[in-house]
Amino acid sequence: MNKIITALFFLTATIQMYSQARTQIEMTDKADLKWGSVMKIDKKMRFQDVLAHDKTGSYILKTGRKGKSIEKLNNNMMVENSMILPLAYQKKEMDLEGLVYYNEKIIMLSSLNDRKLKKNYLFYQVINPSNLSLDGSMKNIGEIPYEKRKFQGAFGFDIAADSSSMLLFFEMPYEKDAAERYSFKVMDSKLDEVWSQEVELPYKEQFFTVKDSEVSSKGDVFVLGKEYNEDKNSKAMRDLPNYKYHILGYYNKGKKIVDYEVSLHDKFIKSVTFDINANGNIICSGFYSEGYGSGIKGAFFLSIDGVSRKINKESYKEFDEAFITEGWSDREINKAKKKQVKKDKAIEMYNYDLRDFILRKDGGVVLLAEQYFVRVVTTTTTEANGNTSTRTTYHYYYNDVIVINIDPDGDIEWATKIDKYQHSVNDGGRLSSFALQVKDDMMYLVYNESAKQYFDKDERSEMKGKDKRSYLTLLVSIDNRGEYEKEILLNNSVDKVYTVPKLCEQIAKNEMLIYSYSKKGQKFGTMTLE
């Protein structure tokens, strides 16, 4: 009898030990975190973006009431140097158009609107990153003349993948109901002009919207735009798409123009992006829907040869129903199936925003998209004296992430849905969304999640109260088969900090800059993958 009691006691103790080990908050061993010292938060100057990284450190942009500045963080993640950006010309205030890390130099693009002369000028200034000092004088590299204040033009830029070419993109004034006009200026690695040309798009403004522009290593320019069959401001519901996309290619220094149509005929393209790969080929991809609504049904793929300028591959593939409904409740699935039968509406995923577009070395692509939406609640109350007050609350939702891997033939090799739920109020979703790290054939996502979301109900029942309420930063590793594993990178509740994924960025092959803040201040760190 004593032997039986002893055995039962040993078995019970073992189960308890296993349960506690399984539910305690353990950190991942796939990454190493190193932090710089806590720094005071300057409320007048907020960290806004990571500009670049080299062997000596990282460069970040800060903006605020004091203006705009660049700070250099050394490899210990401490501020080594800083400079206020010289956004003034002849005592006139300028607008910052962009900061570009280009061939080991920081290029500041700024504009000056001279309303007396009715011209909008674009300037560039080289900044030496080693000591954050000006390298040479500010130079005028283009202008946009305008007659009316209503439209004063706009500027844009792009850098080729190998940093051999820079495109400056000038949106020129045009007459109402006329074709849009643009001016291209392509510069080489030394910032010398290779070619420039003013062009008129082959579509009228009320039927066409420019979405993006890219430059290749050869100096060819490509413009992605959306053409409507009717006025683009029309809100009428329809059974068939009233639009198609185009990629306009400007070859041979703008002397040769090729118009590539991107259309899925009776399907609705919901999001689209493109890039130029290492071979000079145009790779275009995105999501489509069967109807006018906001859902997505599948992915499409387009490949254009950079030499022959002909379309190599063009395909679209719908997602499996099991993938679409993964994570849905029985009620949601039944509702979708009833709508499918009664209203002849295809079962589709909720709307996802395309976040990242990764070019595979073999000519395929990987798409990452996130379910994102904002719910606005307005409440009106009346006091006893008859006075009324209105309060508007903004609810921000950043939910599941989908990863779609497409091979060079346009076939979906695999599709993965990573369950995620993030909800916040009146903060713009500051701590939501995710950061991406790509290393060889692996991808890593970094994002925040509560312990309530990470652990299931049975696991939480074995946890201590403080652990149940923990706020975690997760590391999700995704392999080349689409299989993923979630692990805990940081327990924010222990260090009393908040990680901001939107301000975290990959700075090397196996390294990511991590930003967090707390009541005590802010600190930067590095996540190094093992």
Short mmCIF file of C-alpha atoms in Angstrom, two decimals:
data_model
loop_
_atom_site.label_atom_id
_atom_site.label_comp_id
_atom_site.label_asym_id
_atom_site.label_seq_id
_atom_site.Cartn_x
_atom_site.Cartn_y
_atom_site.Cartn_z
CA MET A 1 0.00 0.00 0.00
CA ASN A 2 2.81 2.39 0.91
CA LYS A 3 4.48 1.61 -2.43
CA ILE A 4 1.28 2.56 -4.29
CA ILE A 5 0.93 5.83 -2.35
CA THR A 6 4.59 6.65 -2.99
CA ALA A 7 4.17 5.94 -6.72
CA LEU A 8 1.06 8.10 -6.93
CA PHE A 9 2.82 10.93 -5.08
CA PHE A 10 5.78 10.71 -7.46
CA LEU A 11 3.47 10.71 -10.51
CA THR A 12 1.50 13.71 -9.23
CA ALA A 13 4.69 15.66 -8.50
CA THR A 14 6.03 14.86 -11.96
CA ILE A 15 2.84 16.08 -13.64
CA GLN A 16 2.93 19.31 -11.61
CA MET A 17 6.58 19.88 -12.47
CA TYR A 18 5.88 19.30 -16.18
CA SER A 19 2.86 21.63 -16.08
CA GLN A 20 4.84 24.40 -14.40
CA ALA A 21 7.74 24.01 -16.86
CA ARG A 22 5.34 24.13 -19.77
CA THR A 23 3.56 27.27 -18.64
CA GLN A 24 6.38 29.37 -17.27
CA ILE A 25 7.49 32.27 -19.46
CA GLU A 26 10.66 31.07 -21.13
CA MET A 27 12.72 33.13 -23.56
CA THR A 28 13.78 31.92 -27.01
CA ASP A 29 17.32 30.74 -27.60
CA LYS A 30 17.19 31.62 -31.30
CA ALA A 31 18.15 35.26 -30.75
CA ASP A 32 20.35 37.31 -28.47
CA LEU A 33 19.28 40.75 -27.22
CA LYS A 34 21.79 43.44 -26.31
CA TRP A 35 20.68 46.84 -25.07
CA GLY A 36 22.23 50.26 -24.85
CA SER A 37 21.72 52.36 -21.73
CA VAL A 38 18.40 54.03 -20.97
CA MET A 39 18.22 57.54 -22.45
CA LYS A 40 15.91 60.37 -21.53
CA ILE A 41 12.98 60.88 -23.91
CA ASP A 42 12.98 64.31 -25.50
CA LYS A 43 9.29 65.11 -25.91
CA LYS A 44 10.18 67.80 -28.43
CA MET A 45 12.04 65.37 -30.73
CA ARG A 46 10.59 61.93 -31.44
CA PHE A 47 12.34 58.97 -33.06
CA GLN A 48 10.67 58.47 -36.45
CA ASP A 49 12.69 56.16 -38.69
CA VAL A 50 15.85 54.08 -39.16
CA LEU A 51 17.77 55.54 -42.10
CA ALA A 52 20.74 53.22 -42.53
CA HIS A 53 23.38 51.08 -40.91
CA ASP A 54 27.10 50.61 -41.55
CA LYS A 55 30.06 49.03 -39.75
CA THR A 56 30.29 51.90 -37.29
CA GLY A 57 26.65 52.15 -36.26
CA SER A 58 23.09 53.11 -37.21
CA TYR A 59 21.54 56.39 -38.33
CA ILE A 60 18.06 57.44 -37.25
CA LEU A 61 15.72 60.34 -38.05
CA LYS A 62 14.05 62.37 -35.31
CA THR A 63 11.37 65.01 -35.82
CA GLY A 64 9.63 67.49 -33.57
CA ARG A 65 9.27 71.10 -32.51
CA LYS A 66 13.02 71.66 -32.74
CA GLY A 67 13.00 70.65 -36.41
CA LYS A 68 14.42 67.45 -37.91
CA SER A 69 17.70 65.79 -36.99
CA ILE A 70 19.91 62.79 -37.70
CA GLU A 71 21.42 60.87 -34.82
CA LYS A 72 24.14 58.27 -35.07
CA LEU A 73 23.98 55.31 -32.70
CA ASN A 74 27.28 53.51 -32.19
CA ASN A 75 27.50 49.70 -32.04
CA ASN A 76 26.68 49.89 -28.31
CA MET A 77 23.37 51.52 -29.25
CA MET A 78 24.24 54.86 -27.68
CA VAL A 79 24.05 58.29 -29.34
CA GLU A 80 27.50 59.14 -30.67
CA ASN A 81 26.71 62.20 -32.76
CA SER A 82 23.79 64.27 -34.04
CA MET A 83 23.00 67.16 -36.35
CA ILE A 84 19.99 69.37 -37.00
CA LEU A 85 19.12 69.20 -40.69
CA PRO A 86 19.79 72.54 -42.46
CA LEU A 87 16.29 73.00 -43.89
CA ALA A 88 16.74 76.62 -44.96
CA TYR A 89 17.91 78.32 -48.14
CA GLN A 90 18.61 82.04 -48.28
CA LYS A 91 16.78 82.34 -44.94
CA LYS A 92 13.69 80.65 -46.36
CA GLU A 93 12.21 77.55 -44.74
CA MET A 94 12.37 74.32 -46.74
CA ASP A 95 10.44 71.04 -46.65
CA LEU A 96 12.21 67.72 -46.20
CA GLU A 97 11.35 65.44 -49.15
CA GLY A 98 13.51 62.50 -48.12
CA LEU A 99 16.75 61.14 -46.67
CA VAL A 100 18.57 58.52 -48.73
CA TYR A 101 21.59 56.43 -47.79
CA TYR A 102 23.25 56.26 -51.20
CA ASN A 103 26.71 54.79 -51.83
CA GLU A 104 27.92 55.35 -48.25
CA LYS A 105 26.61 58.90 -48.10
CA ILE A 106 23.42 60.41 -46.71
CA ILE A 107 21.57 62.47 -49.32
CA MET A 108 19.08 65.03 -48.05
CA LEU A 109 16.38 65.97 -50.58
CA SER A 110 14.54 69.18 -49.72
CA SER A 111 12.20 71.55 -51.55
CA LEU A 112 11.58 75.29 -51.52
CA ASN A 113 8.33 76.79 -52.75
CA ASP A 114 8.90 80.34 -54.01
CA ARG A 115 5.39 81.72 -54.33
CA LYS A 116 6.57 85.02 -55.81
CA LEU A 117 8.34 83.29 -58.67
CA LYS A 118 5.70 80.53 -58.72
CA LYS A 119 8.32 77.80 -58.75
CA ASN A 120 8.87 74.77 -56.54
CA TYR A 121 12.59 73.91 -56.36
CA LEU A 122 14.22 70.61 -55.43
CA PHE A 123 17.68 70.61 -53.78
CA TYR A 124 20.08 67.97 -52.58
CA GLN A 125 22.70 68.15 -49.86
CA VAL A 126 25.34 65.49 -49.19
CA ILE A 127 25.92 64.62 -45.53
CA ASN A 128 29.07 62.78 -44.47
CA PRO A 129 27.90 59.94 -42.18
CA SER A 130 31.26 59.51 -40.44
CA ASN A 131 30.93 62.78 -38.52
CA LEU A 132 27.47 64.02 -39.60
CA SER A 133 28.86 67.08 -41.35
CA LEU A 134 27.88 68.77 -44.61
CA ASP A 135 29.85 67.66 -47.65
CA GLY A 136 29.83 70.51 -50.15
CA SER A 137 27.07 73.03 -50.73
CA MET A 138 23.35 72.58 -51.30
CA LYS A 139 22.59 72.10 -55.00
CA ASN A 140 19.49 72.83 -57.05
CA ILE A 141 18.64 69.81 -59.20
CA GLY A 142 15.21 70.65 -60.58
CA GLU A 143 12.15 72.82 -60.45
CA ILE A 144 8.43 72.72 -61.06
CA PRO A 145 6.88 75.91 -62.49
CA TYR A 146 3.22 76.46 -61.67
CA GLU A 147 0.53 79.03 -62.35
CA LYS A 148 -2.00 78.20 -59.65
CA ARG A 149 -1.41 77.70 -55.94
CA LYS A 150 -3.87 74.82 -55.96
CA PHE A 151 -1.35 72.57 -57.69
CA GLN A 152 2.32 73.25 -57.05
CA GLY A 153 3.66 69.87 -58.13
CA ALA A 154 5.28 67.11 -56.11
CA PHE A 155 8.57 65.21 -55.88
CA GLY A 156 9.48 61.56 -55.49
CA PHE A 157 12.58 59.38 -55.66
CA ASP A 158 13.75 55.78 -55.95
CA ILE A 159 17.07 53.94 -55.68
CA ALA A 160 18.08 50.96 -57.84
CA ALA A 161 18.65 47.70 -55.94
CA ASP A 162 22.42 47.88 -56.47
CA SER A 163 22.59 51.65 -55.71
CA SER A 164 23.90 52.36 -59.22
CA SER A 165 21.05 54.72 -60.17
CA MET A 166 18.80 57.24 -58.47
CA LEU A 167 15.50 58.42 -59.93
CA LEU A 168 14.11 61.86 -59.19
CA PHE A 169 10.42 62.06 -60.04
CA PHE A 170 8.76 65.45 -60.69
CA GLU A 171 4.98 65.69 -60.90
CA MET A 172 4.37 68.65 -63.21
CA PRO A 173 1.27 70.88 -63.41
CA TYR A 174 -1.31 69.95 -66.01
CA GLU A 175 -4.65 71.28 -67.24
CA LYS A 176 -7.90 69.86 -65.91
CA ASP A 177 -9.07 66.76 -67.84
CA ALA A 178 -5.71 66.62 -69.64
CA ALA A 179 -2.96 64.02 -69.45
CA GLU A 180 -0.66 64.12 -66.43
CA ARG A 181 2.89 65.35 -67.01
CA TYR A 182 6.05 64.17 -65.28
CA SER A 183 9.73 64.88 -65.46
CA PHE A 184 12.31 62.14 -64.83
CA LYS A 185 15.91 62.74 -63.87
CA VAL A 186 18.19 59.71 -63.51
CA MET A 187 21.53 60.17 -61.72
CA ASP A 188 24.48 57.80 -61.36
CA SER A 189 26.37 56.74 -58.22
CA LYS A 190 28.33 60.03 -58.24
CA LEU A 191 25.11 62.07 -58.52
CA ASP A 192 25.89 63.09 -62.08
CA GLU A 193 22.91 63.27 -64.44
CA VAL A 194 22.58 60.29 -66.80
CA TRP A 195 19.41 61.45 -68.55
CA SER A 196 16.33 63.56 -68.00
CA GLN A 197 13.10 63.95 -69.88
CA GLU A 198 9.65 65.45 -69.46
CA VAL A 199 6.89 63.03 -70.44
CA GLU A 200 3.16 63.12 -70.86
CA LEU A 201 1.36 60.01 -69.68
CA PRO A 202 -0.83 58.35 -72.34
CA TYR A 203 -3.94 58.69 -70.14
CA LYS A 204 -6.03 61.64 -69.00
CA GLU A 205 -5.85 62.65 -65.35
CA GLN A 206 -9.49 61.90 -64.48
CA PHE A 207 -9.03 58.29 -65.66
CA PHE A 208 -5.55 57.53 -64.33
CA THR A 209 -3.75 57.49 -60.97
CA VAL A 210 0.00 56.98 -60.57
CA LYS A 211 0.77 54.49 -57.77
CA ASP A 212 4.53 53.94 -57.79
CA SER A 213 7.77 54.43 -59.72
CA GLU A 214 11.01 52.42 -59.89
CA VAL A 215 14.43 52.69 -61.53
CA SER A 216 16.59 49.77 -62.69
CA SER A 217 20.36 49.39 -62.51
CA LYS A 218 20.43 50.24 -66.24
CA GLY A 219 18.74 53.57 -65.57
CA ASP A 220 15.38 52.55 -67.08
CA VAL A 221 12.30 54.02 -65.40
CA PHE A 222 9.00 52.25 -64.69
CA VAL A 223 5.70 53.79 -63.57
CA LEU A 224 2.80 51.82 -62.11
CA GLY A 225 -0.63 53.37 -62.58
CA LYS A 226 -4.32 52.55 -62.41
CA GLU A 227 -6.53 53.29 -65.43
CA TYR A 228 -10.31 53.64 -64.98
CA ASN A 229 -12.95 53.08 -67.64
CA GLU A 230 -14.92 55.96 -66.15
CA ASP A 231 -14.15 58.92 -63.92
CA LYS A 232 -11.91 57.58 -61.12
CA ASN A 233 -13.98 59.48 -58.52
CA SER A 234 -17.09 57.47 -59.38
CA LYS A 235 -18.37 55.42 -56.40
CA ALA A 236 -20.91 53.32 -58.30
CA MET A 237 -21.14 49.63 -57.36
CA ARG A 238 -20.40 47.21 -60.19
CA ASP A 239 -20.24 43.53 -61.09
CA LEU A 240 -17.07 43.83 -63.19
CA PRO A 241 -13.91 45.86 -62.60
CA ASN A 242 -13.98 49.34 -64.11
CA TYR A 243 -10.19 49.59 -64.04
CA LYS A 244 -6.93 47.94 -65.02
CA TYR A 245 -3.32 48.58 -64.07
CA HIS A 246 -0.42 49.54 -66.32
CA ILE A 247 3.35 49.48 -65.96
CA LEU A 248 4.89 52.09 -68.26
CA GLY A 249 8.52 51.29 -69.09
CA TYR A 250 10.83 54.10 -70.25
CA TYR A 251 13.87 52.45 -71.85
CA ASN A 252 17.01 53.78 -73.59
CA LYS A 253 17.06 57.06 -71.64
CA GLY A 254 13.35 57.54 -72.21
CA LYS A 255 13.48 57.09 -75.99
CA LYS A 256 11.58 53.79 -75.99
CA ILE A 257 8.25 53.49 -74.17
CA VAL A 258 6.46 50.17 -73.55
CA ASP A 259 3.00 49.95 -71.95
CA TYR A 260 2.40 46.69 -70.05
CA GLU A 261 -1.21 45.98 -69.09
CA VAL A 262 -1.86 44.32 -65.73
CA SER A 263 -5.41 42.99 -65.78
CA LEU A 264 -7.21 39.90 -64.49
CA HIS A 265 -10.22 40.50 -66.74
CA ASP A 266 -13.33 39.78 -64.60
CA LYS A 267 -11.41 39.73 -61.31
CA PHE A 268 -10.82 42.74 -59.05
CA ILE A 269 -7.18 43.55 -58.29
CA LYS A 270 -7.23 44.67 -54.64
CA SER A 271 -3.54 45.44 -54.11
CA VAL A 272 -0.53 45.45 -56.40
CA THR A 273 3.18 46.15 -56.15
CA PHE A 274 6.25 45.64 -58.31
CA ASP A 275 10.04 45.79 -58.28
CA ILE A 276 13.08 45.18 -60.49
CA ASN A 277 15.09 42.07 -59.61
CA ALA A 278 18.85 41.49 -59.93
CA ASN A 279 18.44 40.30 -63.55
CA GLY A 280 16.63 43.48 -64.53
CA ASN A 281 13.26 41.72 -64.82
CA ILE A 282 10.05 43.42 -63.70
CA ILE A 283 8.25 41.34 -61.06
CA CYS A 284 4.68 42.35 -60.25
CA SER A 285 2.33 40.68 -57.78
CA GLY A 286 -0.59 41.27 -55.42
CA PHE A 287 -4.05 40.08 -54.38
CA TYR A 288 -7.39 39.86 -56.16
CA SER A 289 -11.06 39.38 -55.33
CA GLU A 290 -14.02 37.88 -57.17
CA GLY A 291 -16.22 40.86 -56.31
CA TYR A 292 -16.29 44.57 -55.56
CA GLY A 293 -16.10 44.07 -51.78
CA SER A 294 -13.03 44.33 -49.60
CA GLY A 295 -12.08 40.65 -49.33
CA ILE A 296 -9.34 38.75 -51.18
CA LYS A 297 -9.64 35.42 -52.99
CA GLY A 298 -6.12 34.75 -54.25
CA ALA A 299 -2.78 36.07 -55.52
CA PHE A 300 -1.52 36.97 -58.99
CA PHE A 301 1.96 37.12 -60.54
CA LEU A 302 3.51 38.85 -63.54
CA SER A 303 7.11 38.64 -64.81
CA ILE A 304 8.49 40.84 -67.62
CA ASP A 305 11.88 40.09 -69.20
CA GLY A 306 14.31 42.99 -68.79
CA VAL A 307 16.05 42.31 -72.14
CA SER A 308 13.30 41.27 -74.56
CA ARG A 309 10.77 43.47 -72.70
CA LYS A 310 8.16 40.75 -73.17
CA ILE A 311 5.88 39.19 -70.56
CA ASN A 312 7.41 35.87 -69.43
CA LYS A 313 4.80 34.67 -66.96
CA GLU A 314 1.29 35.81 -66.11
CA SER A 315 -0.92 33.86 -63.72
CA TYR A 316 -3.35 34.00 -60.83
CA LYS A 317 -4.09 31.38 -58.20
CA GLU A 318 -6.95 31.28 -55.72
CA PHE A 319 -6.42 30.28 -52.10
CA ASP A 320 -7.75 26.99 -50.78
CA GLU A 321 -10.96 27.34 -48.80
CA ALA A 322 -9.27 25.67 -45.82
CA PHE A 323 -6.60 28.39 -45.84
CA ILE A 324 -9.17 31.17 -46.19
CA THR A 325 -11.27 29.96 -43.25
CA GLU A 326 -8.35 28.96 -41.01
CA GLY A 327 -8.93 30.48 -37.58
CA TRP A 328 -12.59 31.32 -38.29
CA SER A 329 -15.30 30.32 -35.86
CA ASP A 330 -17.99 27.84 -36.90
CA ARG A 331 -20.45 30.72 -36.96
CA GLU A 332 -18.28 32.74 -39.37
CA ILE A 333 -17.84 29.74 -41.69
CA ASN A 334 -21.58 28.94 -41.73
CA LYS A 335 -22.42 32.60 -42.40
CA ALA A 336 -19.98 32.73 -45.34
CA LYS A 337 -21.35 29.49 -46.82
CA LYS A 338 -24.95 30.73 -46.59
CA LYS A 339 -23.96 33.94 -48.38
CA GLN A 340 -22.19 31.82 -51.00
CA VAL A 341 -25.41 29.92 -51.74
CA LYS A 342 -27.97 32.73 -51.40
CA LYS A 343 -26.06 35.64 -52.93
CA ASP A 344 -23.63 33.69 -55.11
CA LYS A 345 -20.69 35.33 -53.31
CA ALA A 346 -17.37 33.50 -53.13
CA ILE A 347 -15.90 32.72 -49.73
CA GLU A 348 -13.02 35.16 -49.38
CA MET A 349 -10.55 36.27 -46.74
CA TYR A 350 -11.07 39.52 -44.91
CA ASN A 351 -9.21 42.46 -46.38
CA TYR A 352 -5.44 42.42 -45.84
CA ASP A 353 -2.97 45.25 -46.36
CA LEU A 354 0.13 44.30 -48.34
CA ARG A 355 3.08 45.04 -46.03
CA ASP A 356 6.19 43.47 -47.59
CA PHE A 357 7.25 42.26 -51.02
CA ILE A 358 10.34 40.04 -51.13
CA LEU A 359 12.02 39.10 -54.40
CA ARG A 360 13.30 35.53 -54.47
CA LYS A 361 16.67 34.91 -56.13
CA ASP A 362 15.07 32.48 -58.59
CA GLY A 363 12.52 35.02 -59.85
CA GLY A 364 9.64 34.21 -57.51
CA VAL A 365 8.23 36.42 -54.75
CA VAL A 366 7.02 36.29 -51.17
CA LEU A 367 4.07 38.47 -50.12
CA LEU A 368 3.37 39.42 -46.51
CA ALA A 369 0.05 41.04 -45.67
CA GLU A 370 -1.67 42.02 -42.43
CA GLN A 371 -5.33 42.30 -41.56
CA TYR A 372 -5.81 45.92 -40.55
CA PHE A 373 -8.86 48.09 -39.96
CA VAL A 374 -10.06 50.99 -37.85
CA ARG A 375 -13.44 51.10 -36.11
CA VAL A 376 -14.76 54.54 -35.22
CA VAL A 377 -17.32 54.85 -32.41
CA THR A 378 -19.04 58.20 -31.83
CA THR A 379 -21.07 58.68 -28.66
CA THR A 380 -23.32 61.67 -27.95
CA THR A 381 -24.52 62.36 -24.39
CA THR A 382 -26.98 64.94 -23.08
CA GLU A 383 -26.55 66.47 -19.65
CA ALA A 384 -29.39 67.41 -17.30
CA ASN A 385 -29.14 71.07 -18.36
CA GLY A 386 -29.61 70.12 -22.01
CA ASN A 387 -26.00 70.54 -23.13
CA THR A 388 -24.73 67.81 -25.41
CA SER A 389 -21.22 66.52 -25.89
CA THR A 390 -19.81 64.18 -28.50
CA ARG A 391 -16.93 61.78 -28.03
CA THR A 392 -15.20 59.88 -30.85
CA THR A 393 -13.15 56.77 -30.08
CA TYR A 394 -10.82 55.15 -32.59
CA HIS A 395 -10.25 51.40 -32.27
CA TYR A 396 -7.18 50.11 -34.13
CA TYR A 397 -6.99 46.43 -35.10
CA TYR A 398 -3.86 44.70 -36.41
CA ASN A 399 -4.65 41.02 -36.74
CA ASP A 400 -3.45 37.92 -38.62
CA VAL A 401 -0.46 37.96 -40.96
CA ILE A 402 -0.50 35.89 -44.16
CA VAL A 403 2.67 34.84 -45.99
CA ILE A 404 2.33 33.76 -49.63
CA ASN A 405 5.30 32.10 -51.36
CA ILE A 406 5.06 32.19 -55.20
CA ASP A 407 7.50 30.37 -57.47
CA PRO A 408 8.91 31.78 -60.78
CA ASP A 409 6.05 30.12 -62.73
CA GLY A 410 3.44 31.98 -60.69
CA ASP A 411 2.31 28.95 -58.68
CA ILE A 412 1.71 29.27 -54.94
CA GLU A 413 4.25 26.93 -53.31
CA TRP A 414 2.72 27.48 -49.89
CA ALA A 415 0.55 29.91 -47.96
CA THR A 416 0.72 30.40 -44.20
CA LYS A 417 -1.58 32.30 -41.85
CA ILE A 418 -0.06 33.44 -38.55
CA ASP A 419 -2.76 34.12 -35.99
CA LYS A 420 -2.37 37.47 -34.26
CA TYR A 421 -4.74 39.82 -32.45
CA GLN A 422 -3.83 43.40 -31.55
CA HIS A 423 -6.38 45.99 -30.46
CA SER A 424 -5.72 49.46 -29.07
CA VAL A 425 -7.67 52.68 -28.62
CA ASN A 426 -6.86 56.27 -29.65
CA ASP A 427 -3.13 55.61 -30.13
CA GLY A 428 -2.76 54.97 -33.85
CA GLY A 429 -1.77 51.38 -33.07
CA ARG A 430 1.60 52.50 -31.72
CA LEU A 431 2.60 49.11 -30.28
CA SER A 432 0.88 47.03 -32.98
CA SER A 433 1.87 45.49 -36.34
CA PHE A 434 5.19 43.65 -36.86
CA ALA A 435 8.81 43.98 -37.95
CA LEU A 436 10.38 41.65 -40.51
CA GLN A 437 13.84 40.06 -40.63
CA VAL A 438 14.98 37.96 -43.63
CA LYS A 439 17.97 35.65 -43.28
CA ASP A 440 18.79 33.23 -46.12
CA ASP A 441 15.64 31.10 -46.59
CA MET A 442 14.18 32.01 -43.20
CA MET A 443 11.88 34.86 -42.21
CA TYR A 444 11.36 36.22 -38.70
CA LEU A 445 8.49 38.35 -37.43
CA VAL A 446 8.73 40.45 -34.27
CA TYR A 447 5.50 41.69 -32.70
CA ASN A 448 3.74 42.24 -29.38
CA GLU A 449 1.07 40.04 -27.83
CA SER A 450 -0.46 39.61 -24.40
CA ALA A 451 0.10 36.43 -22.42
CA LYS A 452 -3.67 35.94 -22.63
CA GLN A 453 -3.38 35.62 -26.39
CA TYR A 454 -0.15 33.60 -26.41
CA PHE A 455 -1.06 30.93 -23.83
CA ASP A 456 -4.23 28.89 -24.02
CA LYS A 457 -6.77 28.69 -21.20
CA ASP A 458 -5.36 25.52 -19.61
CA GLU A 459 -1.83 26.90 -19.62
CA ARG A 460 -2.93 30.18 -18.02
CA SER A 461 -4.69 28.30 -15.23
CA GLU A 462 -1.27 27.02 -14.10
CA MET A 463 0.39 30.44 -14.21
CA LYS A 464 0.97 33.04 -11.55
CA GLY A 465 -1.16 36.18 -11.64
CA LYS A 466 1.63 38.48 -12.82
CA ASP A 467 2.57 36.07 -15.60
CA LYS A 468 -1.03 35.89 -16.79
CA ARG A 469 -1.01 39.67 -17.25
CA SER A 470 2.37 39.80 -19.00
CA TYR A 471 2.90 41.79 -22.19
CA LEU A 472 5.22 39.88 -24.51
CA THR A 473 7.32 40.53 -27.60
CA LEU A 474 7.32 37.42 -29.77
CA LEU A 475 9.76 36.04 -32.32
CA VAL A 476 8.07 33.99 -35.04
CA SER A 477 10.42 31.96 -37.25
CA ILE A 478 9.09 30.83 -40.66
CA ASP A 479 11.01 28.22 -42.63
CA ASN A 480 11.14 27.54 -46.39
CA ARG A 481 8.13 25.22 -46.18
CA GLY A 482 5.87 27.79 -44.57
CA GLU A 483 5.94 26.15 -41.15
CA TYR A 484 6.39 28.51 -38.24
CA GLU A 485 7.15 28.52 -34.54
CA LYS A 486 6.25 31.21 -31.99
CA GLU A 487 8.62 31.93 -29.12
CA ILE A 488 9.01 34.69 -26.55
CA LEU A 489 11.73 37.20 -27.32
CA LEU A 490 11.07 39.63 -24.49
CA ASN A 491 8.81 39.80 -21.44
CA ASN A 492 8.08 43.51 -21.43
CA SER A 493 6.29 43.28 -18.09
CA VAL A 494 9.50 42.25 -16.32
CA ASP A 495 11.59 45.12 -17.62
CA LYS A 496 8.61 47.51 -17.62
CA VAL A 497 9.24 48.49 -21.23
CA TYR A 498 7.23 48.65 -24.44
CA THR A 499 8.69 47.43 -27.71
CA VAL A 500 7.62 49.37 -30.83
CA PRO A 501 7.69 46.99 -33.85
CA LYS A 502 6.96 49.80 -36.33
CA LEU A 503 10.27 51.39 -35.31
CA CYS A 504 12.29 48.16 -35.38
CA GLU A 505 14.18 47.40 -38.57
CA GLN A 506 16.59 44.89 -40.06
CA ILE A 507 20.07 46.44 -40.19
CA ALA A 508 22.16 43.42 -41.20
CA LYS A 509 21.69 39.84 -42.42
CA ASN A 510 21.21 38.46 -38.92
CA GLU A 511 20.62 41.64 -36.95
CA MET A 512 17.62 43.87 -36.18
CA LEU A 513 17.52 47.21 -34.39
CA ILE A 514 14.99 47.06 -31.53
CA TYR A 515 13.41 50.18 -30.02
CA SER A 516 11.58 50.29 -26.69
CA TYR A 517 10.48 52.86 -24.16
CA SER A 518 9.30 53.02 -20.57
CA LYS A 519 8.54 55.55 -17.84
CA LYS A 520 12.27 55.77 -17.17
CA GLY A 521 13.19 56.60 -20.77
CA GLN A 522 13.97 54.94 -24.08
CA LYS A 523 16.61 52.51 -25.25
CA PHE A 524 17.85 50.94 -28.45
CA GLY A 525 19.09 47.40 -28.78
CA THR A 526 20.06 44.76 -31.29
CA MET A 527 18.50 41.36 -31.84
CA THR A 528 21.11 38.99 -33.25
CA LEU A 529 19.90 35.69 -34.65
CA GLU A 530 21.86 32.65 -33.52
#
